[in-house]
mmCIF file of C-alpha atoms in Angstrom:
data_model
loop_
_atom_site.group_PDB
_atom_site.id
_atom_site.type_symbol
_atom_site.label_atom_id
_atom_site.label_comp_id
_atom_site.label_asym_id
_atom_site.label_seq_id
_atom_site.Cartn_x
_atom_site.Cartn_y
_atom_site.Cartn_z
ATOM 1 C CA MET A 1 4.631 25.406 58.751
ATOM 2 C CA ALA A 2 1.217 25.904 59.442
ATOM 3 C CA LYS A 3 -0.014 26.092 63.101
ATOM 4 C CA TRP A 4 -2.034 23.297 64.161
ATOM 5 C CA GLY A 5 -6.543 23.980 62.608
ATOM 6 C CA GLN A 6 -4.961 25.936 59.585
ATOM 7 C CA GLY A 7 -3.334 25.288 56.312
ATOM 8 C CA ASP A 8 -3.836 25.612 52.783
ATOM 9 C CA PRO A 9 -7.655 26.159 52.552
ATOM 10 C CA ARG A 10 -7.105 25.445 48.545
ATOM 11 C CA TRP A 11 -7.379 21.399 50.112
ATOM 12 C CA ILE A 12 -10.023 22.206 52.925
ATOM 13 C CA VAL A 13 -13.454 20.273 52.263
ATOM 14 C CA GLU A 14 -15.435 23.123 52.147
ATOM 15 C CA GLU A 15 -19.989 22.649 53.160
ATOM 16 C CA ARG A 16 -20.556 21.060 50.464
ATOM 17 C CA ALA A 17 -22.990 19.020 48.401
ATOM 18 C CA ASP A 18 -19.546 16.972 46.603
ATOM 19 C CA ALA A 19 -17.140 18.072 47.960
ATOM 20 C CA THR A 20 -15.717 17.498 44.904
ATOM 21 C CA ASN A 21 -11.830 19.716 43.161
ATOM 22 C CA VAL A 22 -12.822 22.481 46.403
ATOM 23 C CA ASN A 23 -11.766 26.270 46.046
ATOM 24 C CA ASN A 24 -12.096 25.003 42.200
ATOM 25 C CA TRP A 25 -8.366 24.508 42.430
ATOM 26 C CA HIS A 26 -6.892 21.652 40.150
ATOM 27 C CA TRP A 27 -7.318 21.879 36.348
ATOM 28 C CA THR A 28 -10.707 19.639 35.278
ATOM 29 C CA GLU A 29 -11.424 18.947 31.257
ATOM 30 C CA ARG A 30 -14.646 19.147 29.819
ATOM 31 C CA ASP A 31 -14.705 18.425 25.883
ATOM 32 C CA ALA A 32 -16.894 20.293 24.047
ATOM 33 C CA THR A 33 -16.548 18.550 20.040
ATOM 34 C CA SER A 34 -20.033 16.945 20.559
ATOM 35 C CA TRP A 35 -21.630 19.687 21.917
ATOM 36 C CA SER A 36 -20.104 22.375 19.329
ATOM 37 C CA LYS A 37 -20.864 19.885 16.498
ATOM 38 C CA SER A 38 -24.579 20.363 16.734
ATOM 39 C CA LYS A 39 -24.536 23.895 18.386
ATOM 40 C CA LEU A 40 -23.139 25.134 15.540
ATOM 41 C CA GLU A 41 -25.054 23.427 12.695
ATOM 42 C CA GLU A 42 -28.103 24.672 15.309
ATOM 43 C CA LEU A 43 -26.695 28.245 14.517
ATOM 44 C CA LEU A 44 -26.309 27.879 10.704
ATOM 45 C CA VAL A 45 -28.334 26.262 8.278
ATOM 46 C CA GLY A 46 -31.317 27.375 7.985
ATOM 47 C CA ILE A 47 -30.104 31.655 8.147
ATOM 48 C CA VAL A 48 -31.974 32.879 5.409
ATOM 49 C CA VAL A 49 -30.879 37.113 3.570
ATOM 50 C CA GLY A 50 -32.429 38.445 0.407
ATOM 51 C CA ASN A 51 -33.377 41.833 -1.374
ATOM 52 C CA GLU A 52 -34.583 43.153 -3.943
ATOM 53 C CA ALA A 53 -32.727 40.478 -6.283
ATOM 54 C CA GLY A 54 -33.746 37.451 -4.841
ATOM 55 C CA SER A 55 -33.256 35.275 -1.631
ATOM 56 C CA CYS A 56 -30.548 32.657 0.142
ATOM 57 C CA GLU A 57 -30.895 30.053 2.845
ATOM 58 C CA ILE A 58 -27.826 28.004 3.832
ATOM 59 C CA SER A 59 -28.941 24.492 3.537
ATOM 60 C CA ASP A 60 -26.890 22.739 4.783
ATOM 61 C CA LEU A 61 -23.855 22.018 7.407
ATOM 62 C CA LYS A 62 -21.507 19.613 4.410
ATOM 63 C CA GLN A 63 -18.505 19.383 6.721
ATOM 64 C CA VAL A 64 -17.163 20.194 10.555
ATOM 65 C CA GLU A 65 -13.927 18.668 11.454
ATOM 66 C CA GLY A 66 -12.327 20.210 13.838
ATOM 67 C CA GLU A 67 -12.548 20.459 18.315
ATOM 68 C CA ALA A 68 -12.851 22.125 20.827
ATOM 69 C CA SER A 69 -13.089 22.375 25.295
ATOM 70 C CA CYS A 70 -12.994 24.011 28.553
ATOM 71 C CA ASN A 71 -10.847 23.795 31.180
ATOM 72 C CA SER A 72 -10.811 24.774 34.649
ATOM 73 C CA ARG A 73 -8.330 26.195 37.501
ATOM 74 C CA LYS A 74 -8.332 28.150 40.089
ATOM 75 C CA GLY A 75 -11.485 29.553 39.404
ATOM 76 C CA LYS A 76 -10.714 30.418 35.590
ATOM 77 C CA LEU A 77 -12.142 29.190 32.856
ATOM 78 C CA ILE A 78 -9.301 29.023 29.480
ATOM 79 C CA PHE A 79 -11.638 27.901 25.874
ATOM 80 C CA PHE A 80 -10.117 26.023 23.523
ATOM 81 C CA TYR A 81 -11.713 25.532 19.564
ATOM 82 C CA GLU A 82 -10.450 25.274 16.207
ATOM 83 C CA TRP A 83 -13.092 24.211 14.086
ATOM 84 C CA ASN A 84 -12.795 23.992 10.349
ATOM 85 C CA ILE A 85 -16.226 24.791 8.448
ATOM 86 C CA LYS A 86 -18.365 24.161 5.139
ATOM 87 C CA LEU A 87 -21.912 25.581 4.350
ATOM 88 C CA SER A 88 -24.405 24.842 0.473
ATOM 89 C CA TRP A 89 -26.210 27.345 0.727
ATOM 90 C CA LYS A 90 -29.462 28.193 -2.305
ATOM 91 C CA GLY A 91 -30.863 30.928 -3.841
ATOM 92 C CA THR A 92 -33.193 31.719 -5.681
ATOM 93 C CA MET A 93 -33.422 34.563 -8.533
ATOM 94 C CA LYS A 94 -36.525 36.963 -7.637
ATOM 95 C CA GLU A 95 -37.874 37.196 -11.280
ATOM 96 C CA SER A 96 -36.883 34.414 -13.346
ATOM 97 C CA GLY A 97 -37.208 31.670 -10.466
ATOM 98 C CA GLU A 98 -33.119 30.701 -11.238
ATOM 99 C CA LYS A 99 -31.485 28.736 -8.259
ATOM 100 C CA HIS A 100 -28.610 28.775 -7.555
ATOM 101 C CA GLU A 101 -26.653 26.941 -5.119
ATOM 102 C CA GLY A 102 -23.261 27.260 -4.164
ATOM 103 C CA SER A 103 -20.961 26.809 -0.781
ATOM 104 C CA VAL A 104 -19.441 28.812 2.219
ATOM 105 C CA GLU A 105 -15.806 27.815 4.085
ATOM 106 C CA ILE A 106 -14.694 28.602 7.319
ATOM 107 C CA PRO A 107 -11.121 27.914 7.042
ATOM 108 C CA ASN A 108 -10.224 28.721 10.567
ATOM 109 C CA LEU A 109 -12.479 29.725 13.515
ATOM 110 C CA SER A 110 -10.415 29.039 16.806
ATOM 111 C CA GLU A 111 -9.788 30.943 19.688
ATOM 112 C CA GLU A 112 -6.215 32.924 18.250
ATOM 113 C CA ASN A 113 -8.306 34.429 15.711
ATOM 114 C CA GLU A 114 -11.748 37.234 16.602
ATOM 115 C CA VAL A 115 -14.710 36.507 15.021
ATOM 116 C CA ASP A 116 -14.588 39.719 13.227
ATOM 117 C CA ASP A 117 -11.159 39.170 11.716
ATOM 118 C CA THR A 118 -12.008 34.813 11.029
ATOM 119 C CA GLU A 119 -12.039 34.418 7.123
ATOM 120 C CA ILE A 120 -15.017 33.254 5.434
ATOM 121 C CA SER A 121 -15.141 32.365 1.263
ATOM 122 C CA VAL A 122 -18.583 32.479 -0.291
ATOM 123 C CA SER A 123 -18.121 30.446 -3.245
ATOM 124 C CA LYS A 124 -21.034 29.419 -6.498
ATOM 125 C CA LYS A 125 -20.803 27.233 -9.025
ATOM 126 C CA LYS A 126 -21.008 27.955 -12.514
ATOM 127 C CA GLY A 127 -23.307 29.366 -15.093
ATOM 128 C CA ASP A 128 -25.193 32.765 -13.731
ATOM 129 C CA GLY A 129 -26.728 33.888 -10.492
ATOM 130 C CA ASP A 130 -23.364 35.611 -9.675
ATOM 131 C CA VAL A 131 -25.897 38.797 -7.968
ATOM 132 C CA LEU A 132 -27.171 36.461 -5.215
ATOM 133 C CA LYS A 133 -23.415 35.314 -4.445
ATOM 134 C CA ASN A 134 -22.986 38.548 -3.694
ATOM 135 C CA LEU A 135 -26.003 38.995 -1.400
ATOM 136 C CA MET A 136 -23.868 35.530 0.961
ATOM 137 C CA ARG A 137 -20.960 37.424 0.770
ATOM 138 C CA THR A 138 -22.246 40.719 1.953
ATOM 139 C CA GLU A 139 -25.431 39.796 4.196
ATOM 140 C CA GLY A 140 -25.019 36.885 4.423
ATOM 141 C CA THR A 141 -20.969 36.800 6.259
ATOM 142 C CA SER A 142 -22.859 39.059 8.120
ATOM 143 C CA LYS A 143 -25.209 36.375 9.833
ATOM 144 C CA VAL A 144 -22.790 34.315 9.890
ATOM 145 C CA ARG A 145 -20.679 35.949 11.366
ATOM 146 C CA GLU A 146 -23.106 36.552 13.883
ATOM 147 C CA ALA A 147 -24.260 33.088 14.591
ATOM 148 C CA LEU A 148 -20.303 32.721 15.310
ATOM 149 C CA ARG A 149 -20.713 35.017 17.985
ATOM 150 C CA ASP A 150 -23.886 32.810 19.422
ATOM 151 C CA TYR A 151 -21.392 30.199 20.107
ATOM 152 C CA LEU A 152 -18.863 31.241 21.547
ATOM 153 C CA LYS A 153 -21.612 33.547 23.731
ATOM 154 C CA VAL A 154 -22.985 30.312 24.513
ATOM 155 C CA LEU A 155 -20.237 28.134 25.230
ATOM 156 C CA LYS A 156 -19.057 30.054 27.904
ATOM 157 C CA THR A 157 -22.660 30.077 29.413
ATOM 158 C CA GLU A 158 -24.717 27.264 28.686
ATOM 159 C CA PHE A 159 -21.896 25.302 27.812
ATOM 160 C CA THR A 160 -20.378 25.651 31.264
ATOM 161 C CA LEU A 161 -23.118 26.086 33.831
ATOM 162 C CA GLY A 162 -21.205 23.001 36.759
ATOM 163 C CA MET A 163 -17.820 23.518 35.542
ATOM 164 C CA ILE A 164 -17.065 26.242 38.827
ATOM 165 C CA LEU A 165 -18.758 24.367 41.677
ATOM 166 C CA PRO A 166 -19.628 26.898 44.504
ATOM 167 C CA THR A 167 -18.940 26.488 47.350
ATOM 168 C CA LYS A 168 -19.917 27.705 51.338
ATOM 169 C CA THR A 169 -18.344 31.794 50.188
ATOM 170 C CA SER A 170 -19.670 31.799 46.951
ATOM 171 C CA ALA A 171 -23.820 30.922 47.402
ATOM 172 C CA GLY A 172 -25.137 33.541 46.907
ATOM 173 C CA PRO A 173 -23.081 34.721 43.346
ATOM 174 C CA GLU A 174 -23.751 30.909 42.509
ATOM 175 C CA LEU A 175 -28.162 32.304 42.654
ATOM 176 C CA VAL A 176 -27.476 35.729 41.277
ATOM 177 C CA VAL A 177 -25.747 34.555 37.910
ATOM 178 C CA LYS A 178 -28.581 31.419 38.033
ATOM 179 C CA LYS A 179 -31.084 33.784 38.156
ATOM 180 C CA LYS A 180 -29.676 35.767 35.107
ATOM 181 C CA LEU A 181 -29.455 33.225 33.772
ATOM 182 C CA SER A 182 -32.722 32.095 33.637
ATOM 183 C CA GLU A 183 -33.851 34.940 32.489
ATOM 184 C CA ASN A 184 -31.656 35.080 28.838
ATOM 185 C CA ASN A 185 -33.974 31.444 28.615
ATOM 186 C CA VAL A 186 -30.142 29.706 28.581
ATOM 187 C CA GLN A 187 -30.685 25.967 29.008
ATOM 188 C CA ASP A 188 -29.701 24.732 32.518
ATOM 189 C CA SER A 189 -31.133 21.872 35.259
ATOM 190 C CA VAL A 190 -31.515 22.445 39.261
ATOM 191 C CA ILE A 191 -30.553 19.100 40.474
ATOM 192 C CA PRO A 192 -32.322 19.641 44.469
ATOM 193 C CA VAL A 193 -30.006 18.671 47.623
ATOM 194 C CA SER A 194 -30.263 19.063 51.071
ATOM 195 C CA LEU A 195 -28.962 22.126 51.574
ATOM 196 C CA ASP A 196 -30.085 25.085 53.681
ATOM 197 C CA THR A 197 -29.342 27.124 50.599
ATOM 198 C CA VAL A 198 -29.015 25.908 46.793
ATOM 199 C CA GLY A 199 -29.062 22.489 44.731
ATOM 200 C CA VAL A 200 -26.854 21.565 42.099
ATOM 201 C CA LYS A 201 -26.833 22.940 39.234
ATOM 202 C CA ILE A 202 -26.275 20.786 36.198
ATOM 203 C CA PRO A 203 -25.274 21.465 32.814
ATOM 204 C CA THR A 204 -27.649 20.120 29.680
ATOM 205 C CA VAL A 205 -27.962 19.909 25.435
ATOM 206 C CA LYS A 206 -30.162 19.182 23.434
ATOM 207 C CA ILE A 207 -29.767 16.393 21.276
ATOM 208 C CA LEU A 208 -30.917 16.347 17.083
ATOM 209 C CA LEU A 209 -31.644 13.520 14.810
ATOM 210 C CA LYS A 210 -33.001 12.330 12.340
ATOM 211 C CA GLU A 211 -32.778 8.881 10.952
ATOM 212 C CA MET A 212 -35.189 7.560 7.413
ATOM 213 C CA PHE A 213 -37.131 3.988 8.147
ATOM 214 C CA ASP A 214 -38.273 1.407 5.944
ATOM 215 C CA SER A 215 -41.711 0.929 6.570
ATOM 216 C CA PRO A 216 -44.630 2.125 7.035
ATOM 217 C CA VAL A 217 -45.211 5.608 8.767
ATOM 218 C CA GLU A 218 -47.367 3.028 10.729
ATOM 219 C CA GLU A 219 -45.319 -0.043 11.985
ATOM 220 C CA LEU A 220 -43.043 2.689 12.984
ATOM 221 C CA TYR A 221 -44.881 4.321 15.786
ATOM 222 C CA SER A 222 -46.294 1.246 16.850
ATOM 223 C CA ILE A 223 -43.489 -0.037 17.624
ATOM 224 C CA PHE A 224 -42.112 2.763 20.145
ATOM 225 C CA ILE A 225 -45.804 1.903 22.302
ATOM 226 C CA THR A 226 -46.251 -1.794 21.960
ATOM 227 C CA LYS A 227 -44.649 -4.194 24.873
ATOM 228 C CA GLU A 228 -44.091 -6.883 22.836
ATOM 229 C CA LEU A 229 -41.916 -4.601 19.826
ATOM 230 C CA VAL A 230 -40.655 -2.889 21.862
ATOM 231 C CA GLN A 231 -39.013 -5.915 23.903
ATOM 232 C CA LYS A 232 -38.481 -7.863 21.038
ATOM 233 C CA PHE A 233 -35.825 -5.183 19.890
ATOM 234 C CA SER A 234 -34.022 -3.653 23.300
ATOM 235 C CA LYS A 235 -34.553 -8.089 24.231
ATOM 236 C CA SER A 236 -34.772 -7.329 27.712
ATOM 237 C CA CYS A 237 -38.576 -6.911 29.477
ATOM 238 C CA ALA A 238 -40.380 -3.420 29.183
ATOM 239 C CA VAL A 239 -43.044 -1.884 31.101
ATOM 240 C CA ILE A 240 -45.691 0.402 28.521
ATOM 241 C CA GLU A 241 -48.174 1.895 29.222
ATOM 242 C CA ALA A 242 -49.393 3.485 26.070
ATOM 243 C CA LYS A 243 -51.011 6.364 27.558
ATOM 244 C CA ARG A 244 -50.915 10.139 28.319
ATOM 245 C CA GLY A 245 -49.004 9.435 32.571
ATOM 246 C CA GLY A 246 -48.891 5.944 31.415
ATOM 247 C CA LYS A 247 -44.856 4.473 32.527
ATOM 248 C CA LEU A 248 -42.154 3.579 30.543
ATOM 249 C CA GLN A 249 -38.972 0.840 31.572
ATOM 250 C CA MET A 250 -36.607 -0.432 28.761
ATOM 251 C CA PHE A 251 -33.722 -2.323 29.165
ATOM 252 C CA ASP A 252 -34.243 -3.810 32.492
ATOM 253 C CA GLY A 253 -34.501 0.149 34.619
ATOM 254 C CA CYS A 254 -31.672 1.430 33.071
ATOM 255 C CA ILE A 255 -33.829 3.523 30.751
ATOM 256 C CA THR A 256 -37.504 4.150 32.371
ATOM 257 C CA GLY A 257 -39.870 7.962 31.875
ATOM 258 C CA GLU A 258 -43.738 8.603 31.305
ATOM 259 C CA TYR A 259 -46.131 9.375 28.291
ATOM 260 C CA ILE A 260 -46.714 12.790 27.580
ATOM 261 C CA GLU A 261 -48.827 12.952 25.161
ATOM 262 C CA LEU A 262 -48.753 10.280 22.043
ATOM 263 C CA LEU A 263 -51.056 11.230 19.413
ATOM 264 C CA PRO A 264 -51.351 7.718 16.663
ATOM 265 C CA SER A 265 -48.734 7.656 13.813
ATOM 266 C CA GLN A 266 -47.173 11.015 14.611
ATOM 267 C CA ARG A 267 -46.070 12.035 17.490
ATOM 268 C CA ILE A 268 -45.043 11.144 21.229
ATOM 269 C CA VAL A 269 -43.426 13.185 23.542
ATOM 270 C CA MET A 270 -42.027 11.755 26.958
ATOM 271 C CA LYS A 271 -40.284 12.783 30.161
ATOM 272 C CA TRP A 272 -36.498 10.384 29.957
ATOM 273 C CA ARG A 273 -33.221 9.779 31.896
ATOM 274 C CA CYS A 274 -30.839 6.998 31.456
ATOM 275 C CA ARG A 275 -30.662 5.319 35.703
ATOM 276 C CA ASN A 276 -26.802 6.344 36.021
ATOM 277 C CA TRP A 277 -28.447 9.630 35.339
ATOM 278 C CA PRO A 278 -28.263 12.111 37.989
ATOM 279 C CA HIS A 279 -31.437 11.560 40.981
ATOM 280 C CA GLU A 280 -35.522 12.102 39.154
ATOM 281 C CA HIS A 281 -33.498 14.761 36.970
ATOM 282 C CA TYR A 282 -35.291 13.741 33.470
ATOM 283 C CA ALA A 283 -35.066 14.454 29.663
ATOM 284 C CA THR A 284 -38.493 15.459 27.392
ATOM 285 C CA VAL A 285 -37.692 13.244 24.550
ATOM 286 C CA ALA A 286 -40.372 14.412 21.166
ATOM 287 C CA LEU A 287 -40.405 11.666 18.318
ATOM 288 C CA ASN A 288 -42.564 12.485 15.140
ATOM 289 C CA PHE A 289 -42.406 10.713 13.040
ATOM 290 C CA LYS A 290 -43.541 11.860 8.674
ATOM 291 C CA ASP A 291 -44.910 9.615 6.104
ATOM 292 C CA GLN A 292 -42.689 9.278 3.073
ATOM 293 C CA VAL A 293 -44.933 6.813 1.345
ATOM 294 C CA THR A 294 -42.846 3.754 1.439
ATOM 295 C CA GLN A 295 -40.965 5.361 4.086
ATOM 296 C CA THR A 296 -40.558 6.902 7.146
ATOM 297 C CA GLU A 297 -38.634 9.937 8.691
ATOM 298 C CA LEU A 298 -38.719 9.747 12.156
ATOM 299 C CA GLN A 299 -37.318 12.871 14.450
ATOM 300 C CA LEU A 300 -35.804 13.095 17.508
ATOM 301 C CA GLU A 301 -36.109 16.562 19.948
ATOM 302 C CA CYS A 302 -34.199 15.642 23.447
ATOM 303 C CA LYS A 303 -33.565 18.522 25.696
ATOM 304 C CA GLY A 304 -32.411 18.220 29.128
ATOM 305 C CA VAL A 305 -29.707 15.841 28.552
ATOM 306 C CA PRO A 306 -26.801 15.867 31.195
ATOM 307 C CA VAL A 307 -23.540 17.247 29.445
ATOM 308 C CA CYS A 308 -21.672 14.649 30.421
ATOM 309 C CA ASN A 309 -24.144 12.242 29.438
ATOM 310 C CA GLU A 310 -24.372 13.739 25.355
ATOM 311 C CA ASP A 311 -22.522 11.153 23.833
ATOM 312 C CA SER A 312 -23.843 7.814 25.927
ATOM 313 C CA THR A 313 -27.231 8.641 25.512
ATOM 314 C CA ARG A 314 -26.360 9.477 21.872
ATOM 315 C CA GLN A 315 -25.209 6.334 21.268
ATOM 316 C CA CYS A 316 -28.899 5.107 23.117
ATOM 317 C CA TRP A 317 -30.490 5.753 20.205
ATOM 318 C CA GLN A 318 -29.266 5.722 17.413
ATOM 319 C CA LYS A 319 -27.469 1.897 18.680
ATOM 320 C CA GLN A 320 -29.725 0.033 20.515
ATOM 321 C CA HIS A 321 -32.642 1.607 19.410
ATOM 322 C CA PHE A 322 -33.345 2.748 15.574
ATOM 323 C CA GLU A 323 -30.870 0.605 14.592
ATOM 324 C CA GLU A 324 -32.108 -2.850 16.409
ATOM 325 C CA ILE A 325 -35.769 -0.864 15.097
ATOM 326 C CA ARG A 326 -34.167 -1.369 11.612
ATOM 327 C CA VAL A 327 -32.465 -4.884 12.436
ATOM 328 C CA LEU A 328 -36.418 -6.178 13.016
ATOM 329 C CA LEU A 329 -38.263 -3.686 10.355
ATOM 330 C CA GLN A 330 -35.802 -6.932 8.329
ATOM 331 C CA GLN A 331 -37.652 -10.219 9.877
ATOM 332 C CA PRO A 332 -40.405 -11.430 7.641
ATOM 333 C CA LYS A 333 -42.818 -9.906 9.502
ATOM 334 C CA VAL A 334 -43.424 -7.570 12.346
ATOM 335 C CA ASN A 335 -46.687 -7.710 14.400
ATOM 336 C CA THR A 336 -48.368 -4.611 15.063
ATOM 337 C CA GLU A 337 -51.217 -5.990 16.505
#
């Protein structure tokens, strides 16, 4: 039996901002599946290789099936991931200009195998162009393995920020880690709290979405900056001050922000947050409008989203914004004046 005033330090609540999972003893788990899919697409799509015969580029992530998670127990991180990935590639012969395409398959990327031992197969559609296939098998495969290593690196650094919570005795090392990660441009955010030495650091992610709308670019742009139209698709009161430094408030205050940049019919940039996010933490949202004659392509980039709010934020944009805007556009007439 422990003496009075003493006890197992695993159960002692230290002087922490949240007083949760003290000394990182308890098992905690964070789902990395959605984050990983976005990160794998970001790292793999766009890989380019070339030589004197031609050039190839990975053009699309056709399939990514599986899951990933990170667990913390006794202050140690344990990773589980298993992925079946299929990519598309396109290539062009240098002299003839002939174009060819094919696939890259990674049937089992998992923690059971090293990246160098992971199987990667390259195939090509029928016809000539084997020289491009060989290019993808050699240089292309090498670049793909490099991207997979980068994925595992950020999975074990960027994604896990905040899982090993700072304790009274580890505040110093946390600050050193924070500085090193910042120097490597790892995306993280620090929310100041009432502590003398350290804030509470939260991990964040970037969300990328691309949508097509059956609307001229001027009409779609106007929907995002016109109070009456925002209230129509959101079905709630809104504050829309569409100017630099102007306020944004939607869904009865659940979404708030501030306009940073407005380039008519081309681009909107704003500070943006959900009510349930950490106090005073904002993401940066960029909406880019691409005129496609009778349609408009809308590209969304949302940087600084707390990892634990990634799925809900993605749903907010896809369901409460984009789907409702499509319903609005289907109405007989949308007044954009």
